[in-house]
Every structure is written in C-alpha cells, then in structure tokens.
XYZ file of C-alpha atoms in Angstrom:
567
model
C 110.957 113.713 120.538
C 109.221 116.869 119.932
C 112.531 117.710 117.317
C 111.217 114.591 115.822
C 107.518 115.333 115.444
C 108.405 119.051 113.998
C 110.884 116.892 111.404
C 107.638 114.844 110.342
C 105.144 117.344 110.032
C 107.584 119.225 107.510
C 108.244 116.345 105.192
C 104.400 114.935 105.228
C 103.119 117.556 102.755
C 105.111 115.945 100.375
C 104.607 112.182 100.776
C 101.072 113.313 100.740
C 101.460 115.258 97.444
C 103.480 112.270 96.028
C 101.182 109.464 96.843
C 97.615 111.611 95.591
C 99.891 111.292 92.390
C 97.371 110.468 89.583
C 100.022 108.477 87.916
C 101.068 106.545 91.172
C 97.135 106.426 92.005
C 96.298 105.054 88.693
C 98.965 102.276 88.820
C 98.134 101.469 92.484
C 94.829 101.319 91.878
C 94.722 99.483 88.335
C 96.849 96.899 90.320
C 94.590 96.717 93.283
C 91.913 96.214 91.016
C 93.553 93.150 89.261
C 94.006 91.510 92.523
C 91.000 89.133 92.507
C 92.609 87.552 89.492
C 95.904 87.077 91.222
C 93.499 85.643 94.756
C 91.679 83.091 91.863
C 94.926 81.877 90.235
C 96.288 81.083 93.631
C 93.658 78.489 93.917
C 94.775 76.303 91.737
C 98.832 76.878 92.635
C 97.820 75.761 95.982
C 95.801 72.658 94.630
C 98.569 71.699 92.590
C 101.344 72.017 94.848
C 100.681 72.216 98.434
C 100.141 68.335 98.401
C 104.368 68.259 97.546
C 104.581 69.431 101.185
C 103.368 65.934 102.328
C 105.201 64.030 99.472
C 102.190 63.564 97.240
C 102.610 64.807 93.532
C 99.841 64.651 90.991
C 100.544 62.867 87.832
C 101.556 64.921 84.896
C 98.524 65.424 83.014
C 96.487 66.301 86.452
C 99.534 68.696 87.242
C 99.049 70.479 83.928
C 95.309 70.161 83.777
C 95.365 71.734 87.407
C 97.253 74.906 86.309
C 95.365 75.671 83.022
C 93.193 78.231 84.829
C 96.078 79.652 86.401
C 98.011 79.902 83.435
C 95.164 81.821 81.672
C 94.448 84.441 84.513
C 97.880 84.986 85.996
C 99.177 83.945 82.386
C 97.295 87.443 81.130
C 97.397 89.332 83.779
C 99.307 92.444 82.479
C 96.764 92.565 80.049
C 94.146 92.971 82.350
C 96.213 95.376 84.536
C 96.760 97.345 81.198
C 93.173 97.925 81.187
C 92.532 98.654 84.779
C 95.508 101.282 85.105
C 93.929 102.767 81.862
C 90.646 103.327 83.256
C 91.137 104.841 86.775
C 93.322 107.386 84.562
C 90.647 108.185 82.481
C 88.178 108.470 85.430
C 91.443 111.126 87.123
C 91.247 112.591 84.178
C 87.417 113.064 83.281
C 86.947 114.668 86.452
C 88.730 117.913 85.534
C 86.813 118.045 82.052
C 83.573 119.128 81.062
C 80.626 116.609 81.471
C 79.625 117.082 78.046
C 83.694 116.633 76.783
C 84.405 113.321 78.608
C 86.798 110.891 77.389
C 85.328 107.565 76.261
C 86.675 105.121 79.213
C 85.296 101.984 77.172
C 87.322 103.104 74.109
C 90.795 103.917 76.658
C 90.647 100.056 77.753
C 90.238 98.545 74.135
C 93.109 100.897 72.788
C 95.230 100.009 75.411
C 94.930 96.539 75.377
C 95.438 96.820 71.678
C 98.591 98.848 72.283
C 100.019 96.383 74.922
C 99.695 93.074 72.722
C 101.604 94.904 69.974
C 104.724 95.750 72.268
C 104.494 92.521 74.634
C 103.744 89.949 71.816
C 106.998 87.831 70.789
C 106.424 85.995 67.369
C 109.330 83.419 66.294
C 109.576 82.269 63.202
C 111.120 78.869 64.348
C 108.800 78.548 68.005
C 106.022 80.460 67.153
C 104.213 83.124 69.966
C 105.938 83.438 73.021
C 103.238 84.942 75.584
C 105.499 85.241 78.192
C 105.564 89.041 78.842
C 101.569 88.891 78.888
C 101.889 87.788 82.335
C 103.623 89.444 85.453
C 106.827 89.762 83.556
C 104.980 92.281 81.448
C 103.605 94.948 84.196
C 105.595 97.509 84.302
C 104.968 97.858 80.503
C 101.243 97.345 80.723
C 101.954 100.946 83.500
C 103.494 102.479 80.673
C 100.539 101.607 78.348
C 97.908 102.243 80.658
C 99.366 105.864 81.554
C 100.126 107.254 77.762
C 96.824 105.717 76.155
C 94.446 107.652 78.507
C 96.772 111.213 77.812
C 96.424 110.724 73.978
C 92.729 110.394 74.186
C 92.710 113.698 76.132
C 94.835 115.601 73.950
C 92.912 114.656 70.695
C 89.303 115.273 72.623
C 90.712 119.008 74.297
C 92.308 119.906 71.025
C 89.032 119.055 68.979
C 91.102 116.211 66.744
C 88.399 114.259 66.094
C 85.707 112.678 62.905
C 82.809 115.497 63.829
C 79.312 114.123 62.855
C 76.204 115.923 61.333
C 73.433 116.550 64.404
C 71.600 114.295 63.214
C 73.528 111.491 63.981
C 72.443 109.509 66.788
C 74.938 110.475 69.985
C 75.919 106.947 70.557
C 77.012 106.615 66.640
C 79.022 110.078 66.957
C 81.112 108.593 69.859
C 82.810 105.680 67.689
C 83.786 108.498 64.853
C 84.759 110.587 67.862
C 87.209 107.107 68.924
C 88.675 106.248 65.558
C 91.713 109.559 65.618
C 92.874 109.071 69.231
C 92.807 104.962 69.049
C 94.785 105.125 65.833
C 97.143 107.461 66.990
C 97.598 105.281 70.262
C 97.830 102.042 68.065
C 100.467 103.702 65.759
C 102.684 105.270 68.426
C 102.945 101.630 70.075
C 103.488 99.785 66.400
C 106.386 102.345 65.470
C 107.936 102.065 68.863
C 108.164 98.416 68.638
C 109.394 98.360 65.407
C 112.371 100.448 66.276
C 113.256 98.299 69.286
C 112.626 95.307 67.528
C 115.723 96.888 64.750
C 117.836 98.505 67.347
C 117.788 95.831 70.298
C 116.090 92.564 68.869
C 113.335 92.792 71.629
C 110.264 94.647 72.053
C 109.404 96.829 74.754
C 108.645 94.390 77.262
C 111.342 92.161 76.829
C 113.712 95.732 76.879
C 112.151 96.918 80.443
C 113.206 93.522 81.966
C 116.526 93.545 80.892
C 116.885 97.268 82.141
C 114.969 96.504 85.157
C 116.632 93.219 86.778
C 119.351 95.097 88.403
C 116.328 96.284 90.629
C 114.743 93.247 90.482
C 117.591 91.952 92.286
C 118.418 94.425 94.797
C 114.769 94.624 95.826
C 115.478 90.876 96.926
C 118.555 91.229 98.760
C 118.469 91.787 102.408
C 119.184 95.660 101.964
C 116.381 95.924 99.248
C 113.674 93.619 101.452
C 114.636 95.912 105.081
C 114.105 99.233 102.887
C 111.068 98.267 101.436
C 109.705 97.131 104.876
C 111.012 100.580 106.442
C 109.853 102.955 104.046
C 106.138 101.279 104.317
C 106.515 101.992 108.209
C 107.897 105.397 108.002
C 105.256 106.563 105.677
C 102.562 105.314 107.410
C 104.114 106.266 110.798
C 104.424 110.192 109.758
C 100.277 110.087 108.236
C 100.601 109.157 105.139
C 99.584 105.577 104.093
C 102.728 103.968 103.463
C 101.733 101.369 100.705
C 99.831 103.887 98.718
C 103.435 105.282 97.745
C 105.825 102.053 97.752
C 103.145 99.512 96.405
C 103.334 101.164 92.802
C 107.365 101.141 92.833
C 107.373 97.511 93.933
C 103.746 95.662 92.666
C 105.401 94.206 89.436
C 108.488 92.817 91.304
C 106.219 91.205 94.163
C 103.373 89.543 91.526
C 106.659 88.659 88.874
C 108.435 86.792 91.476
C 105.101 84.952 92.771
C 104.989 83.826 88.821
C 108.900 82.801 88.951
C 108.245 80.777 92.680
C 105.202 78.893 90.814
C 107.373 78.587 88.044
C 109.967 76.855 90.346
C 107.913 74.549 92.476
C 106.436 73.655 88.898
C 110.179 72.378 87.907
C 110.474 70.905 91.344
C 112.497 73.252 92.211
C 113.448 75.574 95.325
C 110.883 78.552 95.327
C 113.767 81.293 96.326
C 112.308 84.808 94.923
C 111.408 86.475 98.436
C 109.832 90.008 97.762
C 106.222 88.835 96.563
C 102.522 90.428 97.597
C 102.307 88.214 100.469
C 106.017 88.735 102.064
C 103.873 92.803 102.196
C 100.920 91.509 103.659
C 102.051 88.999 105.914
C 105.658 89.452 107.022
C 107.110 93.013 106.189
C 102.550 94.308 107.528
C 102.707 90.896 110.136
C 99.220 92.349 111.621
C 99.078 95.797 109.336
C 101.874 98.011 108.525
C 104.268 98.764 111.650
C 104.144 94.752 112.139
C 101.230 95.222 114.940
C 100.217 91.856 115.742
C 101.621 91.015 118.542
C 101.382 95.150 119.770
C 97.364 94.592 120.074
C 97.775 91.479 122.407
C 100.257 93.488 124.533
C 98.196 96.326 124.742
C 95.187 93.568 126.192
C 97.218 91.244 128.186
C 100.045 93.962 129.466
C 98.565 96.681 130.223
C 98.013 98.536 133.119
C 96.498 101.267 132.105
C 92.658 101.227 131.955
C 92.960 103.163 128.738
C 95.725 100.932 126.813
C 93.642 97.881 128.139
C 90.444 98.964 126.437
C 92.292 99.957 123.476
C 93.704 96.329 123.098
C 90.273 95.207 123.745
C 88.921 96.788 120.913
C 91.866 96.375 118.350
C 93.011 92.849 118.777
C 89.742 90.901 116.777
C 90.570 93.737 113.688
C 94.653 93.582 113.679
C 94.148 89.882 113.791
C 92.999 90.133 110.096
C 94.890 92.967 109.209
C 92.739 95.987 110.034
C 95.501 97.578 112.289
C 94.053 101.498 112.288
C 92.460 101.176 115.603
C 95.634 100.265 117.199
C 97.305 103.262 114.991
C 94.868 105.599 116.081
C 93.603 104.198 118.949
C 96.993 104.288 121.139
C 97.903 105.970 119.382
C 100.798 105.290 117.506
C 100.934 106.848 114.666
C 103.099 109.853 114.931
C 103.652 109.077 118.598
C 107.517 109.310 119.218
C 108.051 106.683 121.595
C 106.902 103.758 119.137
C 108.828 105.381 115.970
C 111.048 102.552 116.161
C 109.666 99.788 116.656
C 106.829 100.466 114.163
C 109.489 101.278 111.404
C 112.138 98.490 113.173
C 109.740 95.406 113.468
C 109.425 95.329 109.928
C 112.642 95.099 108.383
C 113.794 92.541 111.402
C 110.830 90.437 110.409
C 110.881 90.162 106.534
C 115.215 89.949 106.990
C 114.480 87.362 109.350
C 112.315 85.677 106.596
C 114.750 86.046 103.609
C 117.209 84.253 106.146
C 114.804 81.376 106.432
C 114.811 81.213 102.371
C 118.074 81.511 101.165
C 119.705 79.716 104.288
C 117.825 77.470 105.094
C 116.505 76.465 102.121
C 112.742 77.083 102.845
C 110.026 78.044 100.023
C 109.043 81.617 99.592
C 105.770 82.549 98.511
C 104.654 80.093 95.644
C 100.390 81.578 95.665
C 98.812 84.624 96.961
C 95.800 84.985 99.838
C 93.892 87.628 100.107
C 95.329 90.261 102.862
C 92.314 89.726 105.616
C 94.123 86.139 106.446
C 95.514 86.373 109.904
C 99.388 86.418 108.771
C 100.643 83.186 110.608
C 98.400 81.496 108.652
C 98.859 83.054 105.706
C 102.598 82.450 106.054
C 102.185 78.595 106.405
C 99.579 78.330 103.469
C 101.729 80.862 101.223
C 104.640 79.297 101.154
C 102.851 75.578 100.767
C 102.905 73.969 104.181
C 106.398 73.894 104.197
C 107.589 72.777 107.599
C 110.033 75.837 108.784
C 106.985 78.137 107.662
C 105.477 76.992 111.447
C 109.149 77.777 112.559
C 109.472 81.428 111.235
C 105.824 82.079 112.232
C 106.933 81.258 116.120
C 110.134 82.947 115.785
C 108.874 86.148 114.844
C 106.050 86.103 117.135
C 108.697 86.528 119.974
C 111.355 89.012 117.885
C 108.280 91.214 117.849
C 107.110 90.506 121.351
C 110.827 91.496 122.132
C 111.119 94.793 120.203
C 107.972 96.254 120.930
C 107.515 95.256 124.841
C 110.282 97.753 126.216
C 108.609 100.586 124.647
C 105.025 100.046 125.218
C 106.037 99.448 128.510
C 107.260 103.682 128.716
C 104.322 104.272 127.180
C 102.095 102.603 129.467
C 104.119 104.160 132.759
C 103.079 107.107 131.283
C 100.023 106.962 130.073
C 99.343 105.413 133.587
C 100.758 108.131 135.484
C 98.438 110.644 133.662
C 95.130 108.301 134.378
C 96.152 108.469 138.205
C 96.773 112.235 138.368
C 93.499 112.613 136.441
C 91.855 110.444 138.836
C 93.277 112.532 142.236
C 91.834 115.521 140.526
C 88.655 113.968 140.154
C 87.911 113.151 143.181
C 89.149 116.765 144.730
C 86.428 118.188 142.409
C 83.868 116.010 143.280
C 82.097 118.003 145.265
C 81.419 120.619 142.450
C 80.925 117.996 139.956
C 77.920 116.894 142.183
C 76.300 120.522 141.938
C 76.662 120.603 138.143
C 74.584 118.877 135.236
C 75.657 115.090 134.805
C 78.871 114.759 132.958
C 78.784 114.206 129.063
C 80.859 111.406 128.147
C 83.798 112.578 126.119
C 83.887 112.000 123.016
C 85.410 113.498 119.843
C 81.901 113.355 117.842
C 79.518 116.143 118.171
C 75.788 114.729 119.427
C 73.038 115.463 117.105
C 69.624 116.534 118.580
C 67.461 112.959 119.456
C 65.038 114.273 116.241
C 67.786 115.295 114.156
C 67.900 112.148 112.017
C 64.309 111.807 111.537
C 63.860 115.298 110.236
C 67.673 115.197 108.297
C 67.005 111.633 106.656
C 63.437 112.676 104.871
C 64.601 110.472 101.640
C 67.035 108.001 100.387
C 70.155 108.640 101.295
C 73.453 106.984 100.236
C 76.614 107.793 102.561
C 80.143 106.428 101.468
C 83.043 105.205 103.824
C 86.644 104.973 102.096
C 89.793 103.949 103.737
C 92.611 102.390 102.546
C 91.698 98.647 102.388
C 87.895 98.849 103.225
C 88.418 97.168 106.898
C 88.040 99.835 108.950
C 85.549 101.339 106.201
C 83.275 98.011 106.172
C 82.818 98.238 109.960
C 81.419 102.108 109.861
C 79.042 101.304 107.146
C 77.864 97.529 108.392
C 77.251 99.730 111.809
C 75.094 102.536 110.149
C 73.593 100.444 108.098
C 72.400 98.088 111.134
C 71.011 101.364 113.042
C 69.329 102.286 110.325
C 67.200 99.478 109.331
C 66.888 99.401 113.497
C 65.643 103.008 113.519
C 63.780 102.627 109.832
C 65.951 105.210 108.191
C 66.241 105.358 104.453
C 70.074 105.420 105.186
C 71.948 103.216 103.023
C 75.937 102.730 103.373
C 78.348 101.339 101.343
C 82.588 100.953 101.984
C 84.975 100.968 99.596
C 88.731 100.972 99.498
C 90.160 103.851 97.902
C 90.967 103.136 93.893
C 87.565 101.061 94.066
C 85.365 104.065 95.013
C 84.382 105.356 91.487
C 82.125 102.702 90.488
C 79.346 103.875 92.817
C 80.038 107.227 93.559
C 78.107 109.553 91.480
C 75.097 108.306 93.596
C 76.295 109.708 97.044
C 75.331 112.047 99.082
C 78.211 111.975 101.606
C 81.619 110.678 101.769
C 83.491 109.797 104.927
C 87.365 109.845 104.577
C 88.901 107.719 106.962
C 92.099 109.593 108.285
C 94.972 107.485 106.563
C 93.439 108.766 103.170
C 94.048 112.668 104.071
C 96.590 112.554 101.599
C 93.810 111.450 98.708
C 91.915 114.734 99.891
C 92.025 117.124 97.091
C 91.369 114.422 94.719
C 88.634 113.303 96.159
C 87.352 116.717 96.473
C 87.042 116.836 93.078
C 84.982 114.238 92.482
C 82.588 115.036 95.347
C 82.199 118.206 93.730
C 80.957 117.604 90.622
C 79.195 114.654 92.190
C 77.077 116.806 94.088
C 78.055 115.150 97.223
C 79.434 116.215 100.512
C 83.419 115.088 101.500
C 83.728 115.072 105.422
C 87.243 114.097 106.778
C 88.261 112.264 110.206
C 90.710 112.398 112.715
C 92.496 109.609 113.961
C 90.962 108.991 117.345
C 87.669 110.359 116.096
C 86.949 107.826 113.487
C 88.037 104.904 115.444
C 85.841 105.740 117.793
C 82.933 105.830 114.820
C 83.285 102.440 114.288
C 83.207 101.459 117.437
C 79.713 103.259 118.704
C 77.102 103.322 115.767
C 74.620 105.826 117.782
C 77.596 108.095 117.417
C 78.479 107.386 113.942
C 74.570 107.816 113.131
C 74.748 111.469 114.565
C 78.152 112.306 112.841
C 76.541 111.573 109.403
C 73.239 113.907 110.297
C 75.493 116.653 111.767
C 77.338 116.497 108.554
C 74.254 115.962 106.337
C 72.523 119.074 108.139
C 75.493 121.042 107.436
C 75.442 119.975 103.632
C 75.599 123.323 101.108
C-alpha cells in the first residue's frame, strides 16, 4: 500500500500540471459555462418526449412547435461555446500582461464567432444553409476557434501591430482602431483555411473534424471506451487531482453530440442508443460524485461501527445525495487512502458498463435531455433517459453492484479504524488522572482559533471573501455559513462561491480567496490572478476544509487568521 501511495505522489505533479493547462482550462471552462443552455434546451426535450414513455405523442405541429426553443439553443450551441472558450482564454491570458496592454475580451468573442460561422457554415446551391455543425456536432471546432482567436489578438497587441490613434482621441474610440488588425487577421486566417478545405476535401473544417474524429467517437462508446473514461475520472481524482477537470475537455463534445443524436432519435421514433452523454458522467460513471459514492455515504451511516466513520456518514450522506461527494473524500478519507483505491476507480466502470449493457441489449433509451448535476442520480437516471421502464431497473441494480463492491472494503477499513478508536480510548482513560490536573482539553481541530476580538478588530470594513471548488457544492456551503455568522455577529463580511472557470466575473473585488483542496492543482493560476487582484489566496487541506463547512464559528476564525496575516 505504502508502494502504492509513493507511486501516486510521483505521477500527481503532472496530472496537476496537465489539468491547470490554460488550453484544457479554457475549453473546460468555456464548456462549463455553456451548460445552462444545454440545462434550458432539455426542458423542452423532456416536454416533448417523456410523454412517449406512457404512449402519448403530441401531434406534429405541437411536436415541432415544442422543440423550436431547443433547436435554437442546443441548435447554436457551438457558437456560444466558441465565445465562452474565447473569453476565459483571453482572461488566462490578460493576467500575465500589463493592465494598461490588455486584450479587448469583447472584441475576442465577436472575432471568434465571426471566425466559427465562416468554417462551420455549409451553403448548397441546390438545399440551401445547412446549420448542422452550429450545434454539438460543431464543438470541437468552435475549441479550435476559441483557442487561436484569443493568441492572434495577443500577438498583434505584444508586437505593437495595431491602427495607433492621436492622444486626443477619446480611449474608448482608440480601442476599435486598436481591434480592426488582429480581427481581420483572425477573420482571414479562418476564410483561407476554409477555402482550401472546401478545394481539397469538399467540406469545411467542421464537417473535416467529424469525419477524422468518429473513429473516437465510436470507441468512446464501446464498452472499453465507456470503462476507461469512468476509470481515468476515478484515478485522477483518487491520486488529488480533480479527475473531470482533465477528461471532461477530451470527452465534452462527444457527451453533448450524442445527447443531440439521442434527441435526434427519439425525434424519428427511434431507439436513443448513443451512451457516453453529460449525464451517463454525472449520474452513472459519478453515481453520487466521482468514485461512484452513493451508496459509500449510507454505509458509512448505517454500517459503521466506528464512532468516527458513523459521524462521517452523518455528515456526508444529505451532500453526496446531490452530488457534493468531497466530505466523504476527505472526510474518511478516501482519497488517496489505499484500501478504497479500487473500489473508487472499480465502481465506476462496473456501473456505466453495466448501463451500456442495459442500452444496447436490452434495448433501453440512453440519455435523450440533460439535468443539471445536483439531481440525486437515481432520479436523474429515470428522468434522463425519459421514464423509460428498465431506467427503475438499472437504478436498483446498481444500487446493490455498488453496495457489493464497496462493503468488503469499508468493512477493513472500519476494523481498523475501530481498533485505533479503542486503543485511543484505553490510553485515555490511563491518563486520566493527569488530564484532570491540566487545563480543559481543546477540541481538536485542524483550524487555528482566532482571539474572541479578533474579528471585530480584523473586519473594520467591507470585506468580500471568495470560496472556489470544483462544482461550487462544497464552496456554497462555506460561504452560505459565513455569510449567516456574519449578519448574526453584524460583520461587514460578505461571501460569495463559485466553481472554478466561473470565478473571474467577480473577482477583482476580493479580498480573500479560499481554495478548496481538489483545486490544488489550479494553484499557480490562481495565484496569478490574486496577485494582481490585490487579494489574498489561502489553500485547504482535505480534512481541514471539510471540517470548515461543517462549523461556521471555525470557518469565521480561519478567514480572520488569514485576513490578519494578509501582506
């Protein structure tokens, strides 16, 4: 085990160096950004077809009327993502240039929309505009777009290419002169590139990265593809790093292109058979958070007989219920804890092969909308996949496959961690006697207790305190806690979460930023932009910031220690 651990700690540097990627950020993030337009579509796929599951179908022209808004959000939707991915590049890259020499983000998005209609647009002469590879067929382009766009505005703005104005130009008026070089220059690398592929291959760019692509399209749907998806999430996560952060960007397009194709099929009346989609992540492959942790929390509560793993189940079950798995992770913990390395990279694969068994075999419909991640996953399974009756069956089956893979080992664990509770406890009571002589006991605790006064005399003004962690669960708990102490204590403490990608928008008004632990590997980044912020980055560990969110007179005192040591 301990050959194991050494193993891990030598490979994380680089997952960690691979995932704070700006590239792989600025996809991840551009995507993660798009996603209430994917959760709003959904709306209507589920209005228009869940009712098949009960043999009711709407009549043509309410079927078609029903999907209009879904056809014109999901319809665009690598055009939107073009934009997104664009800007949180140009926000990476702004934060290494001068204020005064910062590219125009506003300008990035409209060049790179420009850019992506040019290469995704098909215009026949005999049907007219085909808008197909505007949708999900067209992300991986709308990547490419969003990543070159940004790097063409910073090469013309560091190099000085640019329309220079007199002085006495108003600033505002200098900035569109200052546009005009790099958004031509991104307009007429795009126009020539399509006009090549358009004479060498008959297809623009779009249409080429498909056909180059569906080899992996279809081996990220077989049952190899699905259980190495599932794994790698769990091994990444499982050695610190946070395991969709690195796969999401590799597999994003393929999950929301297949959600389009399953719509696509139900539409026809057809069998909706594509299985990798955002959902099969969130809810199957993640079944309670990455590691497949559901069913983990409620063993922990209802198995346990440890003191220690019972509280820990108390406190985890209500959050990995809706997804928020991180105090289970850290809490056990399990993360980087040898005896649960299987299981937590096992339970995952079994579940989503298990899954892709149900769809192919026996004929039951994959994913045909997308819910928003928080939904507790055998829910989200039946409503995903429309009501369809073996949904209820899967959902029951896997409950108990998971029950069955992770029971043996927790049950090692808890021997253990037993064992250890009642040696601790014989040694208490032979010191008891000299415990009595000495001060009361301090509770333990991982958090450093600030002075009674301390916040009073650290909080003398306004000030803002960011929480980021990966999905803003754990994140929103911290910051709903301090900011419920402080309108209890009358602080001028204000707290805000944010998942990380979606943290820019707010934070050049901070004054500190608390990283949960899964985002270590976002550290140096983040850094950055606390620095020229002006703001103060404070890291967690594992056990430490669980226990944050869990006692808010705690979490209160961590900020003011950290605010009191501010530079």
């Amino acid at each position: 085990m301990h050959a194991l651990e050494a193993r891990m700690n030598k490979m994380k540097p680089a997952f960690e160096k691979f995932a704070a990627n700006k590239y792989v950020s600025a996809i991840r993030d551009g995507f993660i950004a798009a996603m209430p337009i994917i959760l709003f579509s959904s709306i209507f796929s589920l209005i228009a077809y869940v009712p098949n599951a009960w043999g009711f179908y709407w009549p043509t022209a309410v079927a078609n009327a029903l999907v209009v808004p879904y056809n014109y959000s999901m319809g665009l939707l690598s055009l939107f993502v073009t934009a997104t991915c664009a800007k949180n590049l140009t926000d990476s890259l702004n934060v290494k240039l001068p204020k005064t020499t910062q590219i125009n983000s506003m300008s990035v998005i409209m060049a790179a929309e420009i850019c992506f209609i040019i290469i995704a647009i098909v215009v026949n002469p005999k049907t007219g505009i085909d808008l197909s590879y505007m949708g999900t067929q067209g992300l991986i382009a709308s990547y490419l777009v969003g990543c070159i766009v940004p790097n063409i505005y910073k090469f013309c703005i560091t190099h000085n290419v640019r329309i220079t104005m007199p002085d006495e130009v108003p600033q505002n008026i200098a900035q569109t002169f200052t546009d005009i070089f790099p958004m031509l220059f991104s307009v007429i690398i795009f126009w020539v590139l399509n006009l090549v592929l358009r004479t060498a291959f008959h297809a623009n760019l779009s249409q080429c990265i498909v056909k180059l692509m569906s080899p992996l399209f279809h081996a990220s749907d077989s049952y190899l593809g699905l259980a190495l998806i599932a794994g790698a999430m769990a091994f990444f996560w499982f050695v610190g790093v946070q395991g969709p952060s690195i796969v999401m960007p590799a597999v994003s397009a393929i999950e929301t292109t297949n959600v389009g194709l399953n719509t696509s099929l139900m539409h026809a009346g057809m069998h909706a058979s594509h299985v990798l989609a955002v959902n099969t992540q969130d809810y199957v492959m993640n079944m309670g958070g990455t590691g497949s942790t559901l069913v983990l929390a409620f063993i922990f509560l209802l198995m346990s007989k440890s003191a220690r793993n019972k509280a820990v189940g108390a406190a985890s079950v209500i959050p990995v219920t809706f997804g928020v798995n991180e105090p289970i992770l850290f809490g056990a913990p399990v993360i980087m804890n040898p005896i649960f390395f299987l299981p937590f990279v096992v339970t995952p694969m079994v579940n989503v092969m298990m899954f892709k068994f149900f769809v192919d075999v026996l004929k039951m419909n994959s994913f045909i909308a997308t819910l928003p991640w928080t939904v507790p996953a055998p829910i989200g399974i039946v409503v995903g996949t429309g009501f369809a009756p073996l949904s209820f069956v899967y959902v029951l089956l896997a409950l108990a496959v998971d029950v069955l893979i992770w029971y043996p080992f927790f049950h090692v664990y808890d021997n253990d961690i037993l064992a250890q509770e009642e040696a601790a406890e014989k040694a208490e009571k032979a010191e008891a006697a000299k415990a009595e002589k000495e001060a009361a006991p301090v509770a333990a605790s991982s958090v450093k207790e600030a002075p009674k006064a301390a916040a009073k005399d650290v909080l003398t003004e306004d000030t803002n305190v960011m929480v980021i962690c990966a999905g803003g669960g754990t994140s929103g708990i911290l910051a709903k806690a301090l900011n419920k102490l402080a309108k209890e204590k009358d602080l001028p403490l204000h707290a805000v979460a944010r998942a990380y990608g979606q943290h820019m928008d707010v934070i050049d008004d901070m004054d500190l930023i608390v990283l949960a632990p899964q985002m270590d590997s976002m550290r140096d980044n983040l850094q950055e932009v606390a620095d020229k912020v002006g703001a103060k980055l404070v890291t967690t560990t594992g056990r430490q910031y669980i226990e944050l969110t869990q006692k808010k007179d705690l979490a209160l005192n961590f900020v003011v220690n950290s605010l009191k040591d501010k530079d």
